[in-house]
Steps between C-alpha positions, in 0.01 A plus 500: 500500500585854520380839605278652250723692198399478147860498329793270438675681854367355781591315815419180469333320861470168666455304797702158554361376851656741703714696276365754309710587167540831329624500153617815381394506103575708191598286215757689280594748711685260784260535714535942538256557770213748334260701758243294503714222540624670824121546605441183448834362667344702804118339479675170492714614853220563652296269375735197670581729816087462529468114435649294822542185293766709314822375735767585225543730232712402154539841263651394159531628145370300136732389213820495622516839712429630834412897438683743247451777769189712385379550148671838390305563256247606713747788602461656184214688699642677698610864492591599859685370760198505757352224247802266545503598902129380506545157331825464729264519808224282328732226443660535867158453657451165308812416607430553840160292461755254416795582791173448760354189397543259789516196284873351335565666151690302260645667166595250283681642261605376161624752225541863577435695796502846423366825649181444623540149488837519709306679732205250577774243540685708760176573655400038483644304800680243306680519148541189324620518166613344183876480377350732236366760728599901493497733722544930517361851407660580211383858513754715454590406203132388362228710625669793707261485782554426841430242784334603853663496843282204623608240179860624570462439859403150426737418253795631720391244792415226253799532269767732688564841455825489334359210233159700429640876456788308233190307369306877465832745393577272253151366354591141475341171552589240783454151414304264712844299648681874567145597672484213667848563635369831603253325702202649285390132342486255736547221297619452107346206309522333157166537257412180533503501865344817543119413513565252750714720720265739532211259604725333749531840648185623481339205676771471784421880553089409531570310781650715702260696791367815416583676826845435445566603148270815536726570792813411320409753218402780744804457706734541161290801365564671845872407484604657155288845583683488896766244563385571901135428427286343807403190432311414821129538382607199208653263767168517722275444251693212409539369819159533547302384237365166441723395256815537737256244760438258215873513380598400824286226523551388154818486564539294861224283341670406237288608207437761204333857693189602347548860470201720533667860476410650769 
């Protein structure tokens, strides 16, 4: 399925037991995120941050590519730099839809990662990638825009600041082993392995309890805006929900916990 668009650019939905998939689609153009793509990208963000069956989230691109950053033709429009200030702060509150969600996000990337589509990886969980993978923001020597503080931010903590401003100054592409090096992909795989990677990690990651991750993901938002964060509210609701009674059990027991999330 997908959310309602009447063109070939779309993003493309659906829902494998637990794991909801998001298929970033736009056949010819490597996937160049258009704005109703990125309307639709956030329906479909909130539409799994809504459903409670949705335990992981897998965001990839079709035919051979993750995301060519966003469509530039589209900026063909615009005249004044209050026009390209406005879509920088539309497409850092979808990104923050996507930063908030308390479920795992998995990028699995295969082909180029550019731009936009660099920064919805930076902003996943989990990279896995192809030995084919790309990944940068070419633009300073494509476009001649810019990026905003908050996509920096994240790509200094995710991929060092030293690696990221030579990766920016000098408009070039990482490929998926250097990134992974970096510590931006977690893991590198061969084609043929890829599919099956990214199931295996997707339904280890459905199992896990909800409490837990959602604190997980809180606790390392807090941590790259204030290295000092407090912490304390995400420990007691851990140790005090019924999942942290139930893991317990499970575990003295013997068995598999039956997480219930709350």
């Amino acid at each position: 399925m997908s959310v309602a668009s009447v063109g070939d650019d779309r993003i493309v939905l659906d829902r494998i037991g637990p794991v909801f998939h998001m298929t970033l689609a736009n056949p010819g153009r490597h996937n160049a995120l258009t704005w109703r793509m990125y309307d639709e990208f956030a329906e479909a963000i909130e539409l799994a941050a809504a459903d409670p069956a949705v335990r992981v989230i897998v965001i990839r691109g079709q035919g051979g590519a993750f995301a060519a950053g966003t469509d530039i033709t589209q900026f063909a429009s615009f005249t004044t730099g209050e026009q390209g200030l406005q879509y920088e702060q539309h497409i850092a509150g979808i990104l923050d839809k996507l930063l908030k969600l308390s479920i795992p996000v998995i990028a699995a990337v295969d082909g180029p990662a550019v731009g936009a589509g660099l920064a919805i990886a930076a902003c996943s969980d989990v990279v896995i990638a192809t030995e084919s993978a790309t990944f940068g923001v070419p633009i300073a020597r494509t476009v001649g825009n810019c990026i905003p503080p908050a996509v920096m931010r994240r790509l200094h903590a995710r991929m060092g600041h030293g690696r990221t401003m030579a990766m920016l100054l000098a408009a070039s592409l990482l490929p998926a082993e250097e990134a992974q090096k970096a510590g931006f992909v977690y893991k590198v795989v061969a084609h043929d392995d890829f599919e099956d990677a990214v199931a295996r990690l997707s339904n280890r990651m459905s199992q896990t309890a909800p409490v837990t991750v959602a604190a997980l993901k809180e606790m390392d938002r807090r941590l790259q805006d204030d290295p000092a964060a407090n912490g304390d509210d995400l420990l007691l609701r851990c140790y005090g929900s019924a999942d942290f009674q139930e893991g317990v059990a499970a575990f003295t027991e013997h068995r598999t916990p039956q997480w219930k999330g709350h």
